[in-house]
GROMACS .gro file of C-alpha atoms in nm:
model
  351
    1UNK     CA    1  12.638   7.635   1.166
    2UNK     CA    2  12.584   8.007   1.144
    3UNK     CA    3  12.587   8.227   1.451
    4UNK     CA    4  12.250   8.311   1.598
    5UNK     CA    5  12.320   8.646   1.756
    6UNK     CA    6  12.518   8.953   1.659
    7UNK     CA    7  12.430   8.981   1.289
    8UNK     CA    8  12.349   9.352   1.295
    9UNK     CA    9  12.368   9.365   0.914
   10UNK     CA   10  12.111   9.087   0.886
   11UNK     CA   11  11.869   9.273   1.112
   12UNK     CA   12  11.908   9.584   0.895
   13UNK     CA   13  11.826   9.389   0.580
   14UNK     CA   14  11.517   9.242   0.741
   15UNK     CA   15  11.397   9.588   0.841
   16UNK     CA   16  11.457   9.720   0.491
   17UNK     CA   17  11.249   9.440   0.344
   18UNK     CA   18  10.972   9.500   0.591
   19UNK     CA   19  10.945   9.848   0.443
   20UNK     CA   20  10.934   9.708   0.091
   21UNK     CA   21  10.719   9.399   0.141
   22UNK     CA   22  10.468   9.430   0.421
   23UNK     CA   23  10.502   9.207   0.717
   24UNK     CA   24  10.782   8.962   0.686
   25UNK     CA   25  11.128   8.840   0.612
   26UNK     CA   26  11.422   8.961   0.415
   27UNK     CA   27  11.447   8.947   0.041
   28UNK     CA   28  11.741   8.713   0.021
   29UNK     CA   29  11.958   8.640  -0.282
   30UNK     CA   30  11.994   8.269  -0.347
   31UNK     CA   31  12.311   8.112  -0.479
   32UNK     CA   32  12.367   7.795  -0.673
   33UNK     CA   33  12.485   7.506  -0.451
   34UNK     CA   34  12.834   7.373  -0.491
   35UNK     CA   35  13.071   7.158  -0.293
   36UNK     CA   36  13.288   7.450  -0.180
   37UNK     CA   37  13.025   7.665  -0.006
   38UNK     CA   38  13.118   7.752   0.354
   39UNK     CA   39  12.798   7.670   0.542
   40UNK     CA   40  12.923   7.844   0.858
   41UNK     CA   41  12.891   8.182   0.686
   42UNK     CA   42  12.613   8.427   0.735
   43UNK     CA   43  12.393   8.361   0.428
   44UNK     CA   44  12.356   8.738   0.376
   45UNK     CA   45  12.733   8.758   0.328
   46UNK     CA   46  12.749   8.480   0.069
   47UNK     CA   47  12.769   8.721  -0.223
   48UNK     CA   48  13.088   8.611  -0.391
   49UNK     CA   49  13.160   8.730  -0.747
   50UNK     CA   50  13.164   8.373  -0.882
   51UNK     CA   51  12.820   8.293  -0.737
   52UNK     CA   52  12.517   8.265  -0.962
   53UNK     CA   53  12.211   8.443  -0.827
   54UNK     CA   54  11.917   8.211  -0.885
   55UNK     CA   55  11.632   8.405  -0.730
   56UNK     CA   56  11.492   8.593  -0.431
   57UNK     CA   57  11.222   8.537  -0.174
   58UNK     CA   58  11.019   8.738   0.076
   59UNK     CA   59  10.713   8.655   0.284
   60UNK     CA   60  10.498   8.796   0.563
   61UNK     CA   61  10.163   8.855   0.729
   62UNK     CA   62   9.885   9.032   0.541
   63UNK     CA   63   9.577   9.218   0.666
   64UNK     CA   64   9.769   9.323   0.976
   65UNK     CA   65   9.591   9.538   1.235
   66UNK     CA   66   9.776   9.838   1.379
   67UNK     CA   67   9.742  10.023   1.709
   68UNK     CA   68   9.714  10.402   1.737
   69UNK     CA   69  10.093  10.434   1.720
   70UNK     CA   70  10.115  10.232   1.401
   71UNK     CA   71  10.257   9.921   1.566
   72UNK     CA   72  10.140   9.577   1.452
   73UNK     CA   73   9.897   9.422   1.700
   74UNK     CA   74   9.950   9.067   1.824
   75UNK     CA   75   9.754   8.778   1.684
   76UNK     CA   76   9.474   8.634   1.898
   77UNK     CA   77   9.361   8.279   1.962
   78UNK     CA   78   8.991   8.253   2.046
   79UNK     CA   79   8.941   7.880   2.026
   80UNK     CA   80   8.894   7.620   1.753
   81UNK     CA   81   9.148   7.652   1.468
   82UNK     CA   82   9.357   7.964   1.422
   83UNK     CA   83   9.369   8.108   1.070
   84UNK     CA   84   9.658   8.331   0.963
   85UNK     CA   85   9.647   8.519   0.633
   86UNK     CA   86   9.993   8.512   0.478
   87UNK     CA   87  10.171   8.580   0.149
   88UNK     CA   88  10.495   8.486  -0.024
   89UNK     CA   89  10.674   8.645  -0.318
   90UNK     CA   90  10.965   8.483  -0.498
   91UNK     CA   91  11.155   8.473  -0.825
   92UNK     CA   92  11.371   8.224  -1.011
   93UNK     CA   93  11.430   7.889  -0.847
   94UNK     CA   94  11.330   8.039  -0.511
   95UNK     CA   95  10.972   7.961  -0.611
   96UNK     CA   96  11.014   7.617  -0.451
   97UNK     CA   97  10.961   7.697  -0.081
   98UNK     CA   98  10.849   7.527   0.239
   99UNK     CA   99  10.728   7.673   0.569
  100UNK     CA  100  10.776   7.586   0.936
  101UNK     CA  101  10.560   7.721   1.218
  102UNK     CA  102  10.665   7.730   1.585
  103UNK     CA  103  10.458   7.835   1.887
  104UNK     CA  104  10.675   7.921   2.187
  105UNK     CA  105  10.953   7.733   2.010
  106UNK     CA  106  10.749   7.413   1.974
  107UNK     CA  107  10.714   7.268   1.625
  108UNK     CA  108  10.359   7.327   1.503
  109UNK     CA  109  10.181   7.107   1.245
  110UNK     CA  110   9.938   7.300   1.027
  111UNK     CA  111   9.709   7.287   0.726
  112UNK     CA  112   9.707   7.506   0.416
  113UNK     CA  113   9.391   7.675   0.290
  114UNK     CA  114   9.149   7.391   0.213
  115UNK     CA  115   8.972   7.216   0.498
  116UNK     CA  116   9.082   6.877   0.363
  117UNK     CA  117   9.450   6.975   0.360
  118UNK     CA  118   9.644   6.739   0.590
  119UNK     CA  119   9.820   6.851   0.905
  120UNK     CA  120  10.197   6.849   0.841
  121UNK     CA  121  10.505   7.003   1.002
  122UNK     CA  122  10.602   7.146   0.664
  123UNK     CA  123  10.406   7.214   0.349
  124UNK     CA  124  10.593   7.266   0.019
  125UNK     CA  125  10.477   7.527  -0.231
  126UNK     CA  126  10.558   7.555  -0.600
  127UNK     CA  127  10.490   7.916  -0.695
  128UNK     CA  128  10.396   7.984  -1.056
  129UNK     CA  129  10.485   8.347  -1.123
  130UNK     CA  130  10.802   8.551  -1.065
  131UNK     CA  131  10.778   8.837  -0.816
  132UNK     CA  132  10.404   8.798  -0.772
  133UNK     CA  133  10.253   8.803  -0.425
  134UNK     CA  134  10.082   8.470  -0.360
  135UNK     CA  135   9.837   8.474  -0.067
  136UNK     CA  136   9.740   8.167   0.133
  137UNK     CA  137   9.621   8.073   0.482
  138UNK     CA  138   9.784   7.880   0.764
  139UNK     CA  139   9.526   7.684   0.964
  140UNK     CA  140   9.607   7.509   1.293
  141UNK     CA  141   9.523   7.449   1.656
  142UNK     CA  142   9.819   7.568   1.869
  143UNK     CA  143  10.030   7.293   2.026
  144UNK     CA  144  10.057   7.495   2.347
  145UNK     CA  145   9.904   7.796   2.521
  146UNK     CA  146   9.676   7.880   2.815
  147UNK     CA  147   9.428   8.163   2.857
  148UNK     CA  148   9.620   8.481   2.937
  149UNK     CA  149   9.946   8.365   2.777
  150UNK     CA  150  10.129   8.574   2.520
  151UNK     CA  151  10.360   8.345   2.324
  152UNK     CA  152  10.579   8.408   2.024
  153UNK     CA  153  10.467   8.268   1.690
  154UNK     CA  154  10.752   8.211   1.443
  155UNK     CA  155  10.710   8.135   1.074
  156UNK     CA  156  11.022   8.036   0.882
  157UNK     CA  157  11.063   7.958   0.515
  158UNK     CA  158  11.298   7.693   0.383
  159UNK     CA  159  11.443   7.771   0.043
  160UNK     CA  160  11.427   7.491  -0.217
  161UNK     CA  161  11.331   7.206   0.017
  162UNK     CA  162  11.283   6.971  -0.279
  163UNK     CA  163  11.655   6.976  -0.358
  164UNK     CA  164  11.862   6.677  -0.249
  165UNK     CA  165  12.217   6.587  -0.361
  166UNK     CA  166  12.251   6.271  -0.570
  167UNK     CA  167  12.622   6.207  -0.487
  168UNK     CA  168  12.694   6.217  -0.862
  169UNK     CA  169  12.653   6.571  -0.988
  170UNK     CA  170  12.673   6.721  -0.637
  171UNK     CA  171  12.726   6.608  -0.279
  172UNK     CA  172  12.636   6.938  -0.110
  173UNK     CA  173  12.322   7.142  -0.042
  174UNK     CA  174  12.530   7.456  -0.084
  175UNK     CA  175  12.321   7.766  -0.026
  176UNK     CA  176  11.995   7.575  -0.056
  177UNK     CA  177  11.765   7.504   0.240
  178UNK     CA  178  11.848   7.823   0.429
  179UNK     CA  179  11.580   7.988   0.643
  180UNK     CA  180  11.411   8.327   0.668
  181UNK     CA  181  11.192   8.407   0.968
  182UNK     CA  182  10.894   8.626   1.049
  183UNK     CA  183  10.714   8.641   1.382
  184UNK     CA  184  10.441   8.799   1.593
  185UNK     CA  185  10.316   8.764   1.949
  186UNK     CA  186  10.011   8.540   1.992
  187UNK     CA  187   9.767   8.623   2.273
  188UNK     CA  188   9.553   8.337   2.407
  189UNK     CA  189   9.199   8.442   2.492
  190UNK     CA  190   9.131   8.083   2.593
  191UNK     CA  191   9.323   7.759   2.635
  192UNK     CA  192   9.447   7.583   2.324
  193UNK     CA  193   9.229   7.282   2.257
  194UNK     CA  194   9.384   6.943   2.327
  195UNK     CA  195   9.478   6.773   2.000
  196UNK     CA  196   9.683   6.458   1.946
  197UNK     CA  197   9.956   6.569   1.706
  198UNK     CA  198  10.154   6.245   1.735
  199UNK     CA  199  10.031   6.103   1.401
  200UNK     CA  200  10.185   6.398   1.213
  201UNK     CA  201  10.540   6.336   1.338
  202UNK     CA  202  10.768   6.053   1.234
  203UNK     CA  203  10.707   5.818   1.525
  204UNK     CA  204  11.001   5.636   1.675
  205UNK     CA  205  11.233   5.862   1.478
  206UNK     CA  206  11.439   5.944   1.786
  207UNK     CA  207  11.529   5.694   2.057
  208UNK     CA  208  11.716   5.724   2.387
  209UNK     CA  209  11.704   6.106   2.386
  210UNK     CA  210  11.924   6.255   2.657
  211UNK     CA  211  11.979   6.620   2.750
  212UNK     CA  212  12.300   6.710   2.929
  213UNK     CA  213  12.574   6.971   2.965
  214UNK     CA  214  12.948   6.945   2.929
  215UNK     CA  215  13.229   7.197   2.990
  216UNK     CA  216  13.349   7.421   2.709
  217UNK     CA  217  13.678   7.319   2.549
  218UNK     CA  218  13.939   7.506   2.349
  219UNK     CA  219  13.913   7.237   2.082
  220UNK     CA  220  13.547   7.321   2.022
  221UNK     CA  221  13.622   7.694   2.007
  222UNK     CA  222  13.891   7.624   1.747
  223UNK     CA  223  13.650   7.419   1.534
  224UNK     CA  224  13.415   7.718   1.514
  225UNK     CA  225  13.691   7.971   1.443
  226UNK     CA  226  13.632   7.962   1.067
  227UNK     CA  227  13.491   8.299   0.963
  228UNK     CA  228  13.632   8.470   1.272
  229UNK     CA  229  13.818   8.375   1.587
  230UNK     CA  230  13.585   8.243   1.857
  231UNK     CA  231  13.692   8.284   2.221
  232UNK     CA  232  13.516   8.287   2.558
  233UNK     CA  233  13.438   8.659   2.526
  234UNK     CA  234  13.249   8.597   2.200
  235UNK     CA  235  13.026   8.348   2.383
  236UNK     CA  236  12.877   8.623   2.600
  237UNK     CA  237  12.674   8.761   2.306
  238UNK     CA  238  12.683   8.496   2.033
  239UNK     CA  239  12.549   8.144   1.999
  240UNK     CA  240  12.707   7.857   1.805
  241UNK     CA  241  12.606   7.501   1.738
  242UNK     CA  242  12.702   7.188   1.553
  243UNK     CA  243  12.564   6.853   1.441
  244UNK     CA  244  12.762   6.535   1.507
  245UNK     CA  245  12.721   6.188   1.359
  246UNK     CA  246  12.875   5.902   1.560
  247UNK     CA  247  13.092   6.152   1.746
  248UNK     CA  248  13.226   6.361   1.456
  249UNK     CA  249  13.097   6.698   1.330
  250UNK     CA  250  12.946   6.655   0.985
  251UNK     CA  251  12.836   6.880   0.700
  252UNK     CA  252  12.712   6.810   0.346
  253UNK     CA  253  12.682   6.428   0.354
  254UNK     CA  254  12.733   6.115   0.565
  255UNK     CA  255  12.717   5.751   0.454
  256UNK     CA  256  12.500   5.524   0.666
  257UNK     CA  257  12.449   5.150   0.701
  258UNK     CA  258  12.133   4.960   0.605
  259UNK     CA  259  12.057   4.854   0.962
  260UNK     CA  260  12.150   4.930   1.318
  261UNK     CA  261  12.141   5.275   1.480
  262UNK     CA  262  12.301   5.609   1.410
  263UNK     CA  263  12.400   5.816   1.713
  264UNK     CA  264  12.336   6.188   1.660
  265UNK     CA  265  12.446   6.473   1.884
  266UNK     CA  266  12.349   6.837   1.866
  267UNK     CA  267  12.558   7.089   2.062
  268UNK     CA  268  12.454   7.447   2.136
  269UNK     CA  269  12.662   7.696   2.332
  270UNK     CA  270  12.716   8.066   2.393
  271UNK     CA  271  12.503   8.353   2.524
  272UNK     CA  272  12.428   8.268   2.892
  273UNK     CA  273  12.060   8.271   2.984
  274UNK     CA  274  11.925   8.206   2.635
  275UNK     CA  275  11.669   7.925   2.619
  276UNK     CA  276  11.582   7.727   2.306
  277UNK     CA  277  11.352   7.454   2.189
  278UNK     CA  278  11.512   7.222   1.938
  279UNK     CA  279  11.345   6.994   1.682
  280UNK     CA  280  11.508   6.726   1.465
  281UNK     CA  281  11.382   6.682   1.106
  282UNK     CA  282  11.414   6.399   0.857
  283UNK     CA  283  11.291   6.472   0.504
  284UNK     CA  284  11.115   6.781   0.648
  285UNK     CA  285  10.914   6.575   0.899
  286UNK     CA  286  10.963   6.632   1.270
  287UNK     CA  287  11.111   6.332   1.449
  288UNK     CA  288  10.920   6.229   1.761
  289UNK     CA  289  11.056   6.069   2.075
  290UNK     CA  290  10.873   5.934   2.380
  291UNK     CA  291  10.905   6.275   2.547
  292UNK     CA  292  10.777   6.475   2.253
  293UNK     CA  293  10.901   6.656   1.944
  294UNK     CA  294  11.078   6.972   2.066
  295UNK     CA  295  11.338   6.970   2.344
  296UNK     CA  296  11.419   7.265   2.571
  297UNK     CA  297  11.772   7.364   2.671
  298UNK     CA  298  11.921   7.665   2.851
  299UNK     CA  299  12.268   7.800   2.785
  300UNK     CA  300  12.500   7.863   3.080
  301UNK     CA  301  12.840   8.032   3.092
  302UNK     CA  302  13.131   7.801   3.019
  303UNK     CA  303  12.911   7.505   2.926
  304UNK     CA  304  12.771   7.330   2.620
  305UNK     CA  305  12.406   7.219   2.596
  306UNK     CA  306  12.398   6.870   2.445
  307UNK     CA  307  12.113   6.665   2.298
  308UNK     CA  308  12.196   6.301   2.221
  309UNK     CA  309  11.967   6.057   2.040
  310UNK     CA  310  11.969   5.740   1.831
  311UNK     CA  311  11.805   5.696   1.490
  312UNK     CA  312  11.690   5.358   1.362
  313UNK     CA  313  11.864   5.321   1.022
  314UNK     CA  314  11.619   5.062   0.892
  315UNK     CA  315  11.348   5.329   0.885
  316UNK     CA  316  11.547   5.562   0.658
  317UNK     CA  317  11.536   5.587   0.282
  318UNK     CA  318  11.850   5.548   0.070
  319UNK     CA  319  11.873   5.929   0.047
  320UNK     CA  320  11.743   6.139   0.335
  321UNK     CA  321  11.769   6.507   0.432
  322UNK     CA  322  11.850   6.561   0.800
  323UNK     CA  323  11.878   6.888   0.995
  324UNK     CA  324  11.805   7.050   1.331
  325UNK     CA  325  11.614   7.372   1.405
  326UNK     CA  326  11.648   7.563   1.734
  327UNK     CA  327  11.409   7.844   1.824
  328UNK     CA  328  11.480   8.101   2.101
  329UNK     CA  329  11.195   8.126   2.351
  330UNK     CA  330  11.309   8.414   2.573
  331UNK     CA  331  11.437   8.665   2.316
  332UNK     CA  332  11.251   8.947   2.493
  333UNK     CA  333  11.486   8.905   2.788
  334UNK     CA  334  11.768   9.036   2.566
  335UNK     CA  335  11.620   9.328   2.369
  336UNK     CA  336  11.960   9.464   2.261
  337UNK     CA  337  12.059   9.141   2.082
  338UNK     CA  338  11.962   9.013   1.740
  339UNK     CA  339  11.789   8.682   1.810
  340UNK     CA  340  11.652   8.457   1.535
  341UNK     CA  341  11.592   8.088   1.495
  342UNK     CA  342  11.885   7.879   1.372
  343UNK     CA  343  11.903   7.575   1.148
  344UNK     CA  344  12.195   7.345   1.089
  345UNK     CA  345  12.309   7.304   0.728
  346UNK     CA  346  12.110   7.019   0.573
  347UNK     CA  347  12.295   6.690   0.587
  348UNK     CA  348  12.251   6.412   0.330
  349UNK     CA  349  12.230   6.066   0.486
  350UNK     CA  350  12.287   5.814   0.207
  351UNK     CA  351  12.359   5.446   0.154
   0.00000   0.00000   0.00000
């Protein structure tokens, strides 16, 4: 999994794109997936000579209001459903794109444009034209928020969410299904209305969820010393994570049984004091447990934050896309660090 903090070059690229395309994320080159892609790399550094550039994507807020100093004003929630005017621009195969929304790190179901659009945790778009700005509207009632709160709203795109390996021509997602994030503060002028969002998550997707900590080990540091050496000093400013299936770290694909349970573990460690909310996704639907959809953890020095859960295999399809998204919820406490949401490489669960 890529590092969350310390990518100064990534922050620079995002700022450059903000100047080019109002309001949003970086314009990211997309590479063709293959079985040799190193998914622990910073996606902005995956620009190898043998790679085939398939397209680019950028997105952001439109009709933004500015204060007297030219700074973008926060969004406001005044009751009922919140409507956010947004736009995306893409070229090549990047025109297949999905979007997540998070409010204070909590996964947010939403509708697109039409009033009869269903609430979903991700909507997939198929854009028609290359490099043409396509406007649309996010519509939702926030999952959290009280009058007087100022919470962070995060919008992240997922590149080519429709892609899934077939275990014949490819067994890897490669550079596909990487994320780009935009965000703005959201001020609550009144409490968010109470809405039952349970029907929009995959119910019973996660069982026996447990949050715990365990001490850092040299073995784990060695496993993450791929692009660069990772030691205890690196953990003061950087965050790392990994996804485990039945006790072993997995990337690309994992064969499952037809019945029984699959034990999944997500580990997050590094920058002390950082807090995250983490959501598990299967086929781009949030997995719900008895305690909710998004789970909060705090990183402490010398320890690993661990989320364990079981998945009922009988509920899965023969080919399923599985990944985890963690969103920082106290980034403002560390203004000198580059803090963005992180997603594990997509993992194919297949029979």
